[in-house]
Short mmCIF file of C-alpha atoms in Angstrom, two decimals:
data_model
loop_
_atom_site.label_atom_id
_atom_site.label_comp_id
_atom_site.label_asym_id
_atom_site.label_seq_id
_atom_site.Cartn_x
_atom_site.Cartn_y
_atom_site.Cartn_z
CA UNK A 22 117.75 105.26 88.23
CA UNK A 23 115.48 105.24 91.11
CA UNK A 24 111.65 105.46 89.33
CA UNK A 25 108.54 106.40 91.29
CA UNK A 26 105.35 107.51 89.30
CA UNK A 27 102.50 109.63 89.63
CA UNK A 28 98.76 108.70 88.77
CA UNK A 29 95.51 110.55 86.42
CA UNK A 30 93.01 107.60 81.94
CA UNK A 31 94.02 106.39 78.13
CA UNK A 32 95.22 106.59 74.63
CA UNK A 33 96.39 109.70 73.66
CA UNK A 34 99.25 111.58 71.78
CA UNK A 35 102.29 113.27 74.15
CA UNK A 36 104.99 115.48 75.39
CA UNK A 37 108.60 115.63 76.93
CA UNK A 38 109.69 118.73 78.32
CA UNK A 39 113.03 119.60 79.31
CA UNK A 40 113.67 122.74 82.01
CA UNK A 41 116.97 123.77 81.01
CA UNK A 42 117.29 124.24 85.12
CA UNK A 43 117.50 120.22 84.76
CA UNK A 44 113.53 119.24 85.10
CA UNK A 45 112.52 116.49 82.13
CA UNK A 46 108.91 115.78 81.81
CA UNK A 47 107.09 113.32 79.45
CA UNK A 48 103.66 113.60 78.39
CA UNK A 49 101.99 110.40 77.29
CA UNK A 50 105.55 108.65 76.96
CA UNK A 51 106.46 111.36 74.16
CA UNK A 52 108.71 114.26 74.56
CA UNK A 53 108.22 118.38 73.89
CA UNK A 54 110.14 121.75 73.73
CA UNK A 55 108.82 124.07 76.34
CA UNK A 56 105.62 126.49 75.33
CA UNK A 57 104.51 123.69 72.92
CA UNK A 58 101.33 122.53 72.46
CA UNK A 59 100.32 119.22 72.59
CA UNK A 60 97.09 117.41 71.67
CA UNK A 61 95.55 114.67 73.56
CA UNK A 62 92.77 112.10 71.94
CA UNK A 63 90.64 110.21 73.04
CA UNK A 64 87.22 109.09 74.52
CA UNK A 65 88.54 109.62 77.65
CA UNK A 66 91.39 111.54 77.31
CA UNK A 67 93.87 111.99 79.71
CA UNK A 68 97.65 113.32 80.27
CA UNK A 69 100.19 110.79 82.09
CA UNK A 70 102.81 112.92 83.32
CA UNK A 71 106.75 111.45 83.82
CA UNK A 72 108.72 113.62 85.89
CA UNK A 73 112.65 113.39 85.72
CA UNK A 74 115.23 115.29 87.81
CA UNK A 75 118.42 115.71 85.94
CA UNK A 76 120.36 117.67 88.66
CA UNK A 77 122.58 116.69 91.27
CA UNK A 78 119.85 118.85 93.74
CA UNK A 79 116.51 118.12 95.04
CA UNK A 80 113.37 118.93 93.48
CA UNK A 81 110.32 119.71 95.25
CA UNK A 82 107.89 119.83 91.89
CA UNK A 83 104.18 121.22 91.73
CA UNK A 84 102.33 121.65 88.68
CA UNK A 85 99.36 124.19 87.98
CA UNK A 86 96.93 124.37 84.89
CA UNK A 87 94.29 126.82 84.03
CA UNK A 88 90.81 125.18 84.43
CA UNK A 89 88.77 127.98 83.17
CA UNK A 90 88.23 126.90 79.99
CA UNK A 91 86.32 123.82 80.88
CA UNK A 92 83.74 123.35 79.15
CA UNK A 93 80.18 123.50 81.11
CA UNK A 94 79.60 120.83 83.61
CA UNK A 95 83.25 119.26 83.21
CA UNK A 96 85.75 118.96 85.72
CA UNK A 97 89.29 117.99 85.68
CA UNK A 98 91.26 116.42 88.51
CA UNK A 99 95.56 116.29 89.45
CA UNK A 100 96.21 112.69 90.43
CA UNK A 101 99.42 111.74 92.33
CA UNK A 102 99.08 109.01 94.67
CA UNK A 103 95.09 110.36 95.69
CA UNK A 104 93.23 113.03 93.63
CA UNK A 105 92.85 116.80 93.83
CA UNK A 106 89.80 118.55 92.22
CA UNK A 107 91.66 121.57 92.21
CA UNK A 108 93.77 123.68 89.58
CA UNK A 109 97.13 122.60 91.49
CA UNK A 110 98.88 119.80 93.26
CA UNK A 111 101.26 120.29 96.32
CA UNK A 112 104.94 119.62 95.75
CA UNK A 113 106.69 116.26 95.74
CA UNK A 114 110.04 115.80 96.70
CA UNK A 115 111.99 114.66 93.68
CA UNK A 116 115.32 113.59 94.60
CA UNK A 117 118.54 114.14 92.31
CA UNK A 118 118.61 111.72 89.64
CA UNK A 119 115.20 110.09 90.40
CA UNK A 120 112.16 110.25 87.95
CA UNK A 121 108.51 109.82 89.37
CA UNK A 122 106.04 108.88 86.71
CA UNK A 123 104.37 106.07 84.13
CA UNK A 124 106.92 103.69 84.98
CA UNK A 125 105.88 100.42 86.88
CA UNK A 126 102.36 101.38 87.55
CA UNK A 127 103.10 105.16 88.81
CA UNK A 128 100.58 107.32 88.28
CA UNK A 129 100.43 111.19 87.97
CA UNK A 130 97.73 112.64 85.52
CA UNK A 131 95.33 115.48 84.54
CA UNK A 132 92.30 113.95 83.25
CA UNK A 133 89.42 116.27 82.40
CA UNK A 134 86.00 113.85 83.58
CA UNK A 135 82.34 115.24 82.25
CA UNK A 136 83.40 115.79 78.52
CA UNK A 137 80.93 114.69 75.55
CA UNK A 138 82.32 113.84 72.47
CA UNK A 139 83.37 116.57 70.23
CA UNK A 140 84.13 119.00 72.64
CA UNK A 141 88.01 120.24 73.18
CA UNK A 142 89.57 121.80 76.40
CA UNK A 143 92.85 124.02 75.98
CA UNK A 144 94.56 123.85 79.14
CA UNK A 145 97.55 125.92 80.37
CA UNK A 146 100.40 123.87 82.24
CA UNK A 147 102.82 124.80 83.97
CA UNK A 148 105.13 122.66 86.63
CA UNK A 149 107.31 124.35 89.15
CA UNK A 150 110.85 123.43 91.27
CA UNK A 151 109.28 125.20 94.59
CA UNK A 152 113.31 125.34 95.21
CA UNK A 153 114.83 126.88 93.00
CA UNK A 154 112.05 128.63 91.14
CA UNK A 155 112.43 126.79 87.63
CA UNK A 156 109.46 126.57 85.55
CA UNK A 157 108.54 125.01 82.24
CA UNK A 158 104.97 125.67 81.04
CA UNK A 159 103.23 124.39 77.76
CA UNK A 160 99.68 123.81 76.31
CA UNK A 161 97.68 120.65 76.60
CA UNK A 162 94.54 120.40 74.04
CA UNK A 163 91.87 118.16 75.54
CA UNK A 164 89.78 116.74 72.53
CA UNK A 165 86.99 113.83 73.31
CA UNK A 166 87.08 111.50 70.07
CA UNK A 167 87.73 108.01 68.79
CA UNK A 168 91.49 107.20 69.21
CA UNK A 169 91.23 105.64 66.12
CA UNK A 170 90.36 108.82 64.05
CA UNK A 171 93.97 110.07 65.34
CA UNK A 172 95.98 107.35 64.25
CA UNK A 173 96.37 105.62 67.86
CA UNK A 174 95.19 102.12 68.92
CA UNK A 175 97.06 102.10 72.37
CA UNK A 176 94.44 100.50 75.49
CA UNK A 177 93.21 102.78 77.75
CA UNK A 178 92.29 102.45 81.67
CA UNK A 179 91.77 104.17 84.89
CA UNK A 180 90.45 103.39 88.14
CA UNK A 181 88.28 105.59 90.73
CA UNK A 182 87.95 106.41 93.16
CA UNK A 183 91.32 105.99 93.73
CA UNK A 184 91.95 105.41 96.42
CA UNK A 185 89.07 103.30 96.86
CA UNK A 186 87.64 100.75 99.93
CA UNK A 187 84.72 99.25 98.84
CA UNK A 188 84.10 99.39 95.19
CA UNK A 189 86.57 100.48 92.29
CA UNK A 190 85.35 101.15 89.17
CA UNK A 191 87.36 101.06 85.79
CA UNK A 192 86.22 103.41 82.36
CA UNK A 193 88.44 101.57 79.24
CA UNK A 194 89.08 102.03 75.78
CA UNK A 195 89.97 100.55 73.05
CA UNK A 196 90.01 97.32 74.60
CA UNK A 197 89.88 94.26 72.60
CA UNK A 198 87.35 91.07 72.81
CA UNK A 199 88.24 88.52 75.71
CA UNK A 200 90.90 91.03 77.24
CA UNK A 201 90.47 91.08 81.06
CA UNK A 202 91.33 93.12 84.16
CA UNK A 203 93.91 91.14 86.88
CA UNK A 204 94.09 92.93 90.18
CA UNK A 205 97.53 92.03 91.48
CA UNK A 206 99.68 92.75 94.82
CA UNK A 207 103.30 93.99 95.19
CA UNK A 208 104.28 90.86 94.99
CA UNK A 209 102.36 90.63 92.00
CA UNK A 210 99.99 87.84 92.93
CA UNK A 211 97.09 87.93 91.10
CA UNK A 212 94.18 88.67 93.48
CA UNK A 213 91.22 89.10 91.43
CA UNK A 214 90.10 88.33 87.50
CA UNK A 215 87.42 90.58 85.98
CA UNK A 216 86.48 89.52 81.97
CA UNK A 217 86.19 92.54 80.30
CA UNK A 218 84.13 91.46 77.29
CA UNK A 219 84.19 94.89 75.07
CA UNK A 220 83.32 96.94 78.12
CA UNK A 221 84.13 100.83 78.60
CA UNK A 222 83.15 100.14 82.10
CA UNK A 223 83.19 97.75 85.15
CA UNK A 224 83.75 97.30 88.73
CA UNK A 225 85.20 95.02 91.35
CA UNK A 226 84.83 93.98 94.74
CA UNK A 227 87.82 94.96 97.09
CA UNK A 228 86.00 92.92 100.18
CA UNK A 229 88.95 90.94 101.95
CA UNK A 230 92.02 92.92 100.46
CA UNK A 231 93.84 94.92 103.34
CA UNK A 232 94.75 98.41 102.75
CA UNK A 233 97.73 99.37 100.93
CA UNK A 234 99.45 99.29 97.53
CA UNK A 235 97.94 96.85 94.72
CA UNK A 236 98.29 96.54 90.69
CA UNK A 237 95.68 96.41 87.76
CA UNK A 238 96.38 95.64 84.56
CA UNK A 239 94.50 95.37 81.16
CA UNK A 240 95.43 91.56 79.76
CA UNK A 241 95.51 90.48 76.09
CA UNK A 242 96.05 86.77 75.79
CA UNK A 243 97.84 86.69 78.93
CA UNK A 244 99.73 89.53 78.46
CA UNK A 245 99.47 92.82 80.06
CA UNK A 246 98.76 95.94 78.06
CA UNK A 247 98.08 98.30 80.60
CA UNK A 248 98.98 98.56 84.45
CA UNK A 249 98.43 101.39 86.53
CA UNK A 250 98.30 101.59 90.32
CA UNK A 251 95.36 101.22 92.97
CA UNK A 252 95.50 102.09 96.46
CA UNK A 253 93.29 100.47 98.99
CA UNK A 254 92.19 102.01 101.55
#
């Protein structure tokens, strides 16, 4: 099966949902029945979609969420590929049979960004076949806290901007002594080494890397932990 995936930062409990019109989606790796709620933990909690198309048709999937109930002076951003600061995403072609999602350092995410600790964000979802009409919708509960409190120890990493030129900067959790960051091509050639030493955050240089596609992944003794996707611009 053809896998693509779609990009968002972290740690967190998840969801599956299955559109009996033949759309699977994962939250967080973990599945969910449709108009369940699901809770996501963490200092920088974040929602890693997986989108799967069970049909023998094409897709063409959007997803919407209800970003009223942000709390004051947060704001929460779609990522797929680039970012959009808005409360939907336009549609990507899914193809019969394909999934697009956190598979091989895919990205697609809602991360709410501005949160203090403590606070909690209920946000309406809903993802839509623009073809045939099908729609699955559920709950996502936003709730800025330790990981750790909720049972979970899983690393946690995102990049922005994203896509960047310059500069990318990295926010982390949970992210263990003398772990580093390898910056790798689609070859995957390691490019560039940043120790992490405890950090939540850090940045890197892109001088000399030519636009396109590129790796980053959160190592533990050499082995990787967490990869996600960068685009260079």
């Amino acid at each position: 099966m053809k896998k693509i995936v779609a990009f968002l930062f972290l740690a967190c409990s998840g969801i599956s949902v299955a559109f009996a019109q033949g759309l699977q989606v994962k939250v967080n790796g973990q599945d969910v029945a449709e108009g369940a709620t699901v809770s996501v933990v963490s200092m920088a909690p974040k929602a890693q979609f997986e989108l799967t198309n069970t049909t023998s048709a094409d897709m063409s999937v959007t997803a919407f969420g209800d970003f009223s109930g942000l709390p004051s002076g947060a704001f929460a951003s779609f990522c797929w590929e680039e970012c959009f600061s808005t409360d939907s995403i336009p549609p990507r072609n899914l193809a019969a049979g394909d999934t697009y999602g956190d598979n091989d350092g895919e990205d697609f995410h809602l991360e709410p960004l501005g949160m203090t600790e403590g606070q909690t964000w209920t946000a309406p979802m809903t993802f839509k076949d623009v073809i045939s009409g099908a729609e699955f919708s559920f709950t996502l509960v936003f709730t800025v806290g330790t990981a750790a409190n909720e049972g979970f120890d899983l690393v946690e990493v995102s990049a922005y901007p994203n896509p960047a030129s310059e500069i990318v900067n990295f926010r982390l959790g949970n992210v263990k002594s003398g772990s580093q960051l390898v910056l790798r091509d689609m070859s995957g050639r390691s490019l560039k080494v940043l120790p992490l030493d405890g950090k939540a955050e850090a940045s890197m240089d892109l001088e000399g890397l030519a636009s396109g596609v590129y790796f980053y992944s959160v190592e533990e003794n050499g082995k990787a932990v967490a990869t996600r996707k960068l685009v260079v611009r």
